[in-house]
PDB file of C-alpha atoms in Angstrom:
ATOM      1  CA  MET L  15      -3.660  -7.076  -0.892  1.00  0.00           C
ATOM      2  CA  ASP L  16      -3.038  -9.453   2.002  1.00  0.00           C
ATOM      3  CA  MET L  17       0.199  -7.639   2.827  1.00  0.00           C
ATOM      4  CA  VAL L  18      -1.600  -4.282   3.106  1.00  0.00           C
ATOM      5  CA  MET L  19      -4.332  -5.744   5.315  1.00  0.00           C
ATOM      6  CA  LYS L  20      -1.701  -7.438   7.495  1.00  0.00           C
ATOM      7  CA  PHE L  21       0.268  -4.198   7.890  1.00  0.00           C
ATOM      8  CA  GLY L  22      -2.993  -2.313   8.487  1.00  0.00           C
ATOM      9  CA  ALA L  23      -3.646  -4.527  11.501  1.00  0.00           C
ATOM     10  CA  THR L  24      -0.212  -4.099  13.100  1.00  0.00           C
ATOM     11  CA  SER L  25      -1.098  -0.997  15.093  1.00  0.00           C
ATOM     12  CA  ALA L  26      -4.113   0.977  16.322  1.00  0.00           C
ATOM     13  CA  VAL L  27      -3.449   3.570  13.586  1.00  0.00           C
ATOM     14  CA  VAL L  28      -1.595   2.860  10.358  1.00  0.00           C
ATOM     15  CA  VAL L  29      -1.010   5.430   7.626  1.00  0.00           C
ATOM     16  CA  PHE L  30       0.294   4.544   4.167  1.00  0.00           C
ATOM     17  CA  THR L  31       2.022   7.584   2.693  1.00  0.00           C
ATOM     18  CA  LYS L  32       4.639   8.821   0.285  1.00  0.00           C
ATOM     19  CA  SER L  33       7.451  11.005   1.577  1.00  0.00           C
ATOM     20  CA  SER L  34       6.678  13.695  -1.002  1.00  0.00           C
ATOM     21  CA  CYS L  35       2.919  13.882  -0.292  1.00  0.00           C
ATOM     22  CA  CYS L  36       2.000  17.027   1.666  1.00  0.00           C
ATOM     23  CA  ILE L  37      -1.566  15.783   2.242  1.00  0.00           C
ATOM     24  CA  SER L  38      -0.191  12.612   3.846  1.00  0.00           C
ATOM     25  CA  HIS L  39       1.932  14.775   6.124  1.00  0.00           C
ATOM     26  CA  SER L  40      -1.120  16.860   7.065  1.00  0.00           C
ATOM     27  CA  ILE L  41      -3.177  13.763   7.918  1.00  0.00           C
ATOM     28  CA  GLU L  42      -0.319  12.346   9.988  1.00  0.00           C
ATOM     29  CA  THR L  43      -0.047  15.676  11.838  1.00  0.00           C
ATOM     30  CA  LEU L  44      -3.809  15.726  12.472  1.00  0.00           C
ATOM     31  CA  ILE L  45      -3.766  12.211  13.935  1.00  0.00           C
ATOM     32  CA  ARG L  46      -0.744  13.030  16.100  1.00  0.00           C
ATOM     33  CA  SER L  47      -2.507  16.178  17.371  1.00  0.00           C
ATOM     34  CA  PHE L  48      -4.918  13.891  19.256  1.00  0.00           C
ATOM     35  CA  GLY L  49      -1.973  12.160  20.928  1.00  0.00           C
ATOM     36  CA  ALA L  50      -1.948   9.062  18.721  1.00  0.00           C
ATOM     37  CA  ASN L  51       1.298   7.600  17.449  1.00  0.00           C
ATOM     38  CA  PRO L  52       0.515   6.098  14.029  1.00  0.00           C
ATOM     39  CA  THR L  53       2.641   3.509  12.303  1.00  0.00           C
ATOM     40  CA  ILE L  54       3.767   5.018   9.015  1.00  0.00           C
ATOM     41  CA  PHE L  55       4.564   3.102   5.838  1.00  0.00           C
ATOM     42  CA  GLU L  56       6.167   5.314   3.184  1.00  0.00           C
ATOM     43  CA  LEU L  57       5.467   3.517  -0.050  1.00  0.00           C
ATOM     44  CA  ASP L  58       8.165   5.304  -2.036  1.00  0.00           C
ATOM     45  CA  THR L  59      10.886   4.055   0.336  1.00  0.00           C
ATOM     46  CA  HIS L  60       9.468   0.658   1.356  1.00  0.00           C
ATOM     47  CA  PRO L  61      10.907  -2.381  -0.504  1.00  0.00           C
ATOM     48  CA  ASN L  62       7.370  -3.603  -1.315  1.00  0.00           C
ATOM     49  CA  GLY L  63       5.941  -0.126  -1.828  1.00  0.00           C
ATOM     50  CA  ARG L  64       4.801  -0.603  -5.427  1.00  0.00           C
ATOM     51  CA  GLN L  65       2.899  -3.782  -4.594  1.00  0.00           C
ATOM     52  CA  MET L  66       1.316  -2.122  -1.550  1.00  0.00           C
ATOM     53  CA  GLU L  67       0.295   0.917  -3.618  1.00  0.00           C
ATOM     54  CA  LYS L  68      -1.333  -1.360  -6.207  1.00  0.00           C
ATOM     55  CA  ALA L  69      -3.170  -3.246  -3.432  1.00  0.00           C
ATOM     56  CA  LEU L  70      -4.442   0.018  -1.919  1.00  0.00           C
ATOM     57  CA  MET L  71      -5.806   1.063  -5.284  1.00  0.00           C
ATOM     58  CA  GLU L  72      -7.521  -2.334  -5.620  1.00  0.00           C
ATOM     59  CA  LEU L  73      -9.088  -1.703  -2.191  1.00  0.00           C
ATOM     60  CA  GLY L  74     -10.586   1.517  -3.565  1.00  0.00           C
ATOM     61  CA  CYS L  75      -8.075   4.123  -2.450  1.00  0.00           C
ATOM     62  CA  GLN L  76      -7.986   6.732  -5.210  1.00  0.00           C
ATOM     63  CA  PRO L  77      -5.440   8.287  -4.937  1.00  0.00           C
ATOM     64  CA  SER L  78      -3.486   5.535  -3.224  1.00  0.00           C
ATOM     65  CA  VAL L  79      -2.093   7.768  -0.459  1.00  0.00           C
ATOM     66  CA  PRO L  80      -2.758   8.695   2.183  1.00  0.00           C
ATOM     67  CA  ALA L  81      -4.591   5.514   3.170  1.00  0.00           C
ATOM     68  CA  ILE L  82      -5.556   5.268   6.826  1.00  0.00           C
ATOM     69  CA  PHE L  83      -6.387   2.246   8.948  1.00  0.00           C
ATOM     70  CA  ILE L  84      -7.835   2.855  12.410  1.00  0.00           C
ATOM     71  CA  GLY L  85      -8.682  -0.111  14.598  1.00  0.00           C
ATOM     72  CA  LYS L  86      -7.639  -2.542  11.844  1.00  0.00           C
ATOM     73  CA  GLU L  87     -10.255  -1.059   9.479  1.00  0.00           C
ATOM     74  CA  LEU L  88      -9.441   0.793   6.268  1.00  0.00           C
ATOM     75  CA  LEU L  89     -11.227   4.118   6.614  1.00  0.00           C
ATOM     76  CA  GLY L  90     -10.023   5.568   3.339  1.00  0.00           C
ATOM     77  CA  GLY L  91      -8.007   8.621   2.464  1.00  0.00           C
ATOM     78  CA  ALA L  92      -7.667  12.261   3.393  1.00  0.00           C
ATOM     79  CA  ASN L  93     -11.250  13.187   2.504  1.00  0.00           C
ATOM     80  CA  GLU L  94     -12.700  10.536   4.807  1.00  0.00           C
ATOM     81  CA  ILE L  95     -10.403  11.442   7.707  1.00  0.00           C
ATOM     82  CA  MET L  96     -11.063  15.172   7.365  1.00  0.00           C
ATOM     83  CA  SER L  97     -14.810  14.521   7.190  1.00  0.00           C
ATOM     84  CA  LEU L  98     -14.661  12.409  10.353  1.00  0.00           C
ATOM     85  CA  ASN L  99     -12.696  15.149  12.082  1.00  0.00           C
ATOM     86  CA  VAL L 100     -15.087  17.925  11.043  1.00  0.00           C
ATOM     87  CA  ARG L 101     -18.033  15.858  12.307  1.00  0.00           C
ATOM     88  CA  GLY L 102     -16.241  15.239  15.629  1.00  0.00           C
ATOM     89  CA  LYS L 103     -15.992  11.485  15.069  1.00  0.00           C
ATOM     90  CA  LEU L 104     -12.264  11.000  14.520  1.00  0.00           C
ATOM     91  CA  LYS L 105     -11.376  11.325  18.199  1.00  0.00           C
ATOM     92  CA  GLN L 106     -13.971   8.697  19.154  1.00  0.00           C
ATOM     93  CA  LEU L 107     -12.571   6.272  16.569  1.00  0.00           C
ATOM     94  CA  LEU L 108      -9.084   6.778  17.967  1.00  0.00           C
ATOM     95  CA  ILE L 109     -10.371   6.131  21.493  1.00  0.00           C
ATOM     96  CA  ARG L 110     -12.227   2.951  20.450  1.00  0.00           C
ATOM     97  CA  ALA L 111      -9.087   1.695  18.675  1.00  0.00           C
ATOM     98  CA  TYR L 112      -7.069   2.314  21.875  1.00  0.00           C
ATOM     99  CA  ALA L 113      -4.853   4.732  19.950  1.00  0.00           C
ATOM    100  CA  ILE L 114      -5.480   7.399  22.587  1.00  0.00           C
ATOM    101  CA  TRP L 115      -6.798   7.476  26.127  1.00  0.00           C
ATOM    102  CA  VAL L 116      -8.882  10.249  27.600  1.00  0.00           C
TER     103      VAL L 116
END
């Protein structure tokens, strides 16, 4: 779990994904559409991917991917990010995390 939290704090936006997950790709595309450049960890290709996936599940991510950190805080998965976007709050979180400038 410490490894996931450490990686989650390495950048303003961190997305844990799997290369075969279309929802992960959609969330990454959404975040990039605001001008952010997220750090991506693909669990199926990362040497410690299985341990990180287990840690994400222990943190409450069900399913384990996508899991999104913004401003060093685990926000959750696709449902949480889409909800924030629909409510107009995702952009403000990205600004506060210094992931984008307006």
